[in-house]
C-alpha positions as CSV (number, residue, x, y, z in Angstrom):
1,X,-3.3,22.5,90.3
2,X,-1.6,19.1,89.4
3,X,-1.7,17.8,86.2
4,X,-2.7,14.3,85.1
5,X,-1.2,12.9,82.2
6,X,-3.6,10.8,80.2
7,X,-2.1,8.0,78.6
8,X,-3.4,6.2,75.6
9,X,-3.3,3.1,76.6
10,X,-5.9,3.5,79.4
11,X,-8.5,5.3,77.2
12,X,-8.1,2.2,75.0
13,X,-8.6,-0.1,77.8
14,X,-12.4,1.6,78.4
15,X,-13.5,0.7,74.3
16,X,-15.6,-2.2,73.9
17,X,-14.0,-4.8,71.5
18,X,-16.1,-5.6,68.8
19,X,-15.1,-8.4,66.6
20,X,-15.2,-7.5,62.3
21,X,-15.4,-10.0,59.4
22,X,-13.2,-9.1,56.7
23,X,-13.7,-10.0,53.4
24,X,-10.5,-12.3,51.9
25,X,-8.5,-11.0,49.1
26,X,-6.3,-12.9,46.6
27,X,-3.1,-11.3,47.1
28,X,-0.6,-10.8,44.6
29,X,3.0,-10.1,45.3
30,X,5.6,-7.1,43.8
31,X,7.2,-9.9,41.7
32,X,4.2,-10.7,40.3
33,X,3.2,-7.4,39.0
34,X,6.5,-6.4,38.3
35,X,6.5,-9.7,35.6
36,X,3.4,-8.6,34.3
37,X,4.3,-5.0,33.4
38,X,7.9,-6.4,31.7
39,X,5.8,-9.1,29.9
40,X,3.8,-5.8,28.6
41,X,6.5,-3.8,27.3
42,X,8.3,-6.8,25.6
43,X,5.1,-7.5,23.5
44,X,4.2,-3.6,22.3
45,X,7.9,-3.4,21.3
46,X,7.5,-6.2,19.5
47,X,3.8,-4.9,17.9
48,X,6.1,-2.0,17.0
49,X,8.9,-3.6,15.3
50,X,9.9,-2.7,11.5
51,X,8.0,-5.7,9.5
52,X,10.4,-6.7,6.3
53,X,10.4,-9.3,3.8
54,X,14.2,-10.3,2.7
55,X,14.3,-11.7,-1.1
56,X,14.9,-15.2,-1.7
57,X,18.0,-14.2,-4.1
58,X,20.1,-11.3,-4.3
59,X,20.3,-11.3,0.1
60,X,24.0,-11.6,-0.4
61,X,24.0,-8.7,-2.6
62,X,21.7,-6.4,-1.0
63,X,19.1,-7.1,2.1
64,X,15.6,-4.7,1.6
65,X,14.8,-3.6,4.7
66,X,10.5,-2.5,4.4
67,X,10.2,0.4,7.0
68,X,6.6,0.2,7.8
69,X,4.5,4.1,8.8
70,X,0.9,2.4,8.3
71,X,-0.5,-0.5,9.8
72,X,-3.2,-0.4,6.8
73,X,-0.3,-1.7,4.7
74,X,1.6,-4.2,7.5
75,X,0.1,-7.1,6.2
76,X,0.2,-6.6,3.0
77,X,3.7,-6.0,2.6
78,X,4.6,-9.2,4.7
79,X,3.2,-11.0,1.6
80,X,5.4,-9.1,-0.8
81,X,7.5,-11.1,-2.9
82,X,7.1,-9.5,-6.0
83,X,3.2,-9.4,-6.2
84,X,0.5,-8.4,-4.2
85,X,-2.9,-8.8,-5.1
86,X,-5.1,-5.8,-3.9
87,X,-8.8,-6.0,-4.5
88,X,-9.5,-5.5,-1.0
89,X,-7.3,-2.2,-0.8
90,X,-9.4,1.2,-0.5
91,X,-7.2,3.9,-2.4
92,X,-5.3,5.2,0.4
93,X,-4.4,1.9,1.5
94,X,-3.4,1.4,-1.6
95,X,-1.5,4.6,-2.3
96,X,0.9,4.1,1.1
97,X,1.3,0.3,0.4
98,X,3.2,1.4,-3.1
99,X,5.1,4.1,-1.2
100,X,6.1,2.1,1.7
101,X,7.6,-0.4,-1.1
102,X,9.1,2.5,-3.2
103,X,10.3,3.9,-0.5
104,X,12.3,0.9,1.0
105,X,15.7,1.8,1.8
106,X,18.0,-1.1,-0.1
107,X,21.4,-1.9,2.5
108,X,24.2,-3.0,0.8
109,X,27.0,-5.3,2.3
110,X,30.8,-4.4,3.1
111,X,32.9,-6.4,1.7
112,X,36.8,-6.9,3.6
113,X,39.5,-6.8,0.8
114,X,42.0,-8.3,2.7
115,X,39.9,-11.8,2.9
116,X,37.5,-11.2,1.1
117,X,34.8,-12.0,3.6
118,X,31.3,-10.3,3.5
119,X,29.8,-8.5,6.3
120,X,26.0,-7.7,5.5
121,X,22.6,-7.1,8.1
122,X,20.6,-10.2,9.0
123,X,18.1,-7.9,11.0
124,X,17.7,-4.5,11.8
125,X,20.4,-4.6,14.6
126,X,22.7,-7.4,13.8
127,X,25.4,-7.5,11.1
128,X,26.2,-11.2,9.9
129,X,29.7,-12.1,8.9
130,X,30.5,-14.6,6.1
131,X,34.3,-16.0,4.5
132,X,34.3,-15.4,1.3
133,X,33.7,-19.2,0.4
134,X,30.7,-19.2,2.6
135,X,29.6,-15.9,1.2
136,X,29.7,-18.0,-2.4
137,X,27.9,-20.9,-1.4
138,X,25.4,-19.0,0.6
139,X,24.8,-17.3,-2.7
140,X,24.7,-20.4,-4.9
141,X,22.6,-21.9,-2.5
142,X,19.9,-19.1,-2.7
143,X,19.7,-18.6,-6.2
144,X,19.5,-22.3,-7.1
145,X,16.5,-22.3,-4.7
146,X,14.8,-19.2,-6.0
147,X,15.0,-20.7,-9.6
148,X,13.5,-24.3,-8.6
149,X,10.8,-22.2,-7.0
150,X,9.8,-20.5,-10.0
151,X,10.4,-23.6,-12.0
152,X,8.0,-25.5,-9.7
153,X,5.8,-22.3,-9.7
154,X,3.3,-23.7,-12.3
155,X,2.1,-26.9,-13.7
156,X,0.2,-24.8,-17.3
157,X,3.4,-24.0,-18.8
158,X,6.9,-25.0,-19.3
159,X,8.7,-22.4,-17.9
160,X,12.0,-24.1,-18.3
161,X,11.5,-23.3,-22.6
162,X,11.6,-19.1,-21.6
163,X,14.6,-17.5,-22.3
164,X,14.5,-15.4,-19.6
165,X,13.5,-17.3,-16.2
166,X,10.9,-14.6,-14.2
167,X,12.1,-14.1,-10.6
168,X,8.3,-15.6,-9.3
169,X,5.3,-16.2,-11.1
170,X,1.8,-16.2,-9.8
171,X,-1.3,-17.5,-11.3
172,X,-3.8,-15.2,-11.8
173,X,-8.1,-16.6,-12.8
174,X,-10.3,-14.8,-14.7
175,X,-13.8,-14.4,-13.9
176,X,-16.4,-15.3,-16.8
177,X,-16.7,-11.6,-17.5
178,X,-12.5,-11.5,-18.2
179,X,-11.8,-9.5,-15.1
180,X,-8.7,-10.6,-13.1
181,X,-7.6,-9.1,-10.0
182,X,-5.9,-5.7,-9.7
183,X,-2.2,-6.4,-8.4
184,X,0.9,-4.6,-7.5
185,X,4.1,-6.5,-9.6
186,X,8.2,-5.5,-8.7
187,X,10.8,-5.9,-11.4
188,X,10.7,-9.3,-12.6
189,X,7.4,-10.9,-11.6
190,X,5.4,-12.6,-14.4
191,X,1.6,-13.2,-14.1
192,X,0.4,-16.1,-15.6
193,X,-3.7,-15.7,-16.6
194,X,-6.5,-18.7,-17.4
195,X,-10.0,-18.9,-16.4
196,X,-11.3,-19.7,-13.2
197,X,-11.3,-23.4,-13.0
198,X,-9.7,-24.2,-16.3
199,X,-5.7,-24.6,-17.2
200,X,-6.2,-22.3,-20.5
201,X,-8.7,-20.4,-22.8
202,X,-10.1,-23.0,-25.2
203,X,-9.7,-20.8,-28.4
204,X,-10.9,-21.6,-32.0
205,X,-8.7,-20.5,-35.0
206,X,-9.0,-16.6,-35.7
207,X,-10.0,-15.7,-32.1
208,X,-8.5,-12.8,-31.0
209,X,-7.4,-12.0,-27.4
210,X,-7.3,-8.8,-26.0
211,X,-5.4,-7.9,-22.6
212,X,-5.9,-4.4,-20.9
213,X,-4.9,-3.1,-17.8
214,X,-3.6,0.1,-16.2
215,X,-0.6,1.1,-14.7
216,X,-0.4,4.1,-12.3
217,X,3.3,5.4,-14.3
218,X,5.1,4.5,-17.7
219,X,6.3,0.6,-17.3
220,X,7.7,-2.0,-19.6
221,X,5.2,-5.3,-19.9
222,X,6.3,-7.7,-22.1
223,X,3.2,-10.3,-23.0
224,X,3.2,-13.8,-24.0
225,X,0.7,-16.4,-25.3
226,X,1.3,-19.9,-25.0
227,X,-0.1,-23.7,-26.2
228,X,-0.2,-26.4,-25.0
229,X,2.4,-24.8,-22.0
230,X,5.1,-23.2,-25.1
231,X,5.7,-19.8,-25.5
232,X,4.1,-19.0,-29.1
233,X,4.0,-15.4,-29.0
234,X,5.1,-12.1,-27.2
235,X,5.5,-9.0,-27.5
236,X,7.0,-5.4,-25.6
237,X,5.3,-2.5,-24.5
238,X,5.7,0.2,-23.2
239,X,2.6,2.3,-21.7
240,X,0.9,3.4,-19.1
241,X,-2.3,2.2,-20.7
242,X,-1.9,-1.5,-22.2
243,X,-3.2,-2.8,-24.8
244,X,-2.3,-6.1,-25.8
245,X,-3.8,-8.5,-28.6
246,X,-3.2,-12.2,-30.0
247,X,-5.0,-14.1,-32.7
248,X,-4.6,-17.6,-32.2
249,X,-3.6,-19.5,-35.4
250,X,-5.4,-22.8,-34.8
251,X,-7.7,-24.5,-32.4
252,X,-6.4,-25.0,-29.0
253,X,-6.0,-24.3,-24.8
254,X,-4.1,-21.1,-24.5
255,X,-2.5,-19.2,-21.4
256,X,-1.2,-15.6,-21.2
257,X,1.4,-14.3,-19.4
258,X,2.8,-10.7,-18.1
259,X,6.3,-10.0,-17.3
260,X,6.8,-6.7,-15.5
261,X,10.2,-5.4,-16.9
262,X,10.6,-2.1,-15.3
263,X,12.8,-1.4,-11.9
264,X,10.1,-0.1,-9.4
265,X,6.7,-1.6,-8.4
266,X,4.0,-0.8,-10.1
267,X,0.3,-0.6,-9.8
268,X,-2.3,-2.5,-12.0
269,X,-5.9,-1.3,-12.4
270,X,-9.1,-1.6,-14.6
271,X,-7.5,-5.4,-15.3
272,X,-9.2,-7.7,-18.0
273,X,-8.9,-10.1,-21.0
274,X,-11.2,-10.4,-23.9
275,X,-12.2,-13.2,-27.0
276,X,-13.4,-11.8,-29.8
């Protein structure tokens, strides 16, 4: 028996031809998408990137590098500058925001003997090089604008009469019942207190003032009172649990200040000032 062969074609030619409607689609091309997807990685690695503050003074000297773990502590620690105020910090937040600032690893700078020039990070993957006269003047520069910073700091006292000028100062209000704000303080930092509204405590002769606060370790405070913005008192101590007191001598608007003297951060808690 012969065989036909069958072809394809004329089965194909016996099929009705029925139109369809597709449905239009915006398309979008390879390029496109690829974009996209780079556009994506770029902005996680940036979400992921170490956060650090760099001091105002003492960069040429040493450049702290803040190695955030905990997004709980992120923004916090972008504020740091020698104070942090934490009120709205549960105590685990708390507890990794002071060990993420303990913790930070300090990077010193090489120095080249031969010229003298200074070689010392300006990020976490780029090392800046300075001559040894720019290295000065970058240096100068800093620290004459860390010291009009503080010096413009504060209108409530004349911080020019200390003998030692405070590396930043932050003003810190009182509520009516004497609470002020629990706060984290690095080597240096002075708080300045008055109440809420007001530039001192109005204080009649004999009044006594009473400042207490604690400290999660063993720190050195060293308390002032001042009137009419000059330093008229102070006093060291060293405690975990301070307890500071001043009787003014005559009628008058007072402020009280709190230099934290001790190397690493500390914690303040249980905060408040008292007239008696």
């Amino acid at each position: 028996m012969k065989k036909h062969r069958i072809k394809i074609s004329d089965m194909m030619d016996q099929m009705e031809c029925i139109p369809l409607a597709l449905k239009e689609y915006n398309t979008i091309s390879a390029g496109h998408i690829r974009k996209k997807t780079l556009e994506k990685v770029h902005n996680s690695s940036l979400e992921a990137r170490y956060k650090r503050k760099i001091p105002r003074t003492g960069i040429v000297a040493a450049a702290l590098l803040l190695c955030l773990s905990m997004t709980v502590a992120a923004g916090q620690i972008l504020e740091w500058d020698g104070f942090i105020r934490m009120d709205d910090l549960n105590p685990r937040e708390k507890e990794a925001l002071i060990k993420e600032i303990s913790d930070a690893p300090a990077c010193s700078m090489a120095t080249d003997e031969s010229d003298g020039s200074v070689l010392f990070p300006n990020n976490g993957n780029e090392i800046t090089s300075l001559s040894a006269p720019e290295a000065a003047e970058y240096e100068t520069a800093g620290r004459e604008a860390a010291e009009q910073a503080v010096l413009e700091s504060t209108s409530l006292i004349h911080v020019s009469a200390l003998p030692c000028l405070p590396s930043g100062i932050t003003e810190m209000e009182a509520d009516a019942q004497g609470r002020f704000s629990d706060f984290l303080a690095g080597n240096g930092h002075m708080i300045l207190l008055h109440p809420v509204g007001e530039d001192g405590f109005l204080l009649a002769k004999g009044d006594t003032i009473t400042i207490t606060m604690d400290a999660d370790c063993e720190c050195l405070l060293e308390f002032r009172a001042y009137q009419g913005g000059e330093p008229v008192s102070e006093a060291l101590m060293l405690a975990s649990r301070h307890c500071y007191h001043y009787t003014a001598v005559e009628d008058g608007i007072y402020q009280f200040s709190i230099l934290h003297c001790s190397s690493d951060p500390v914690s303040f808690t249980d905060c408040s000032i008292t007239i008696r």
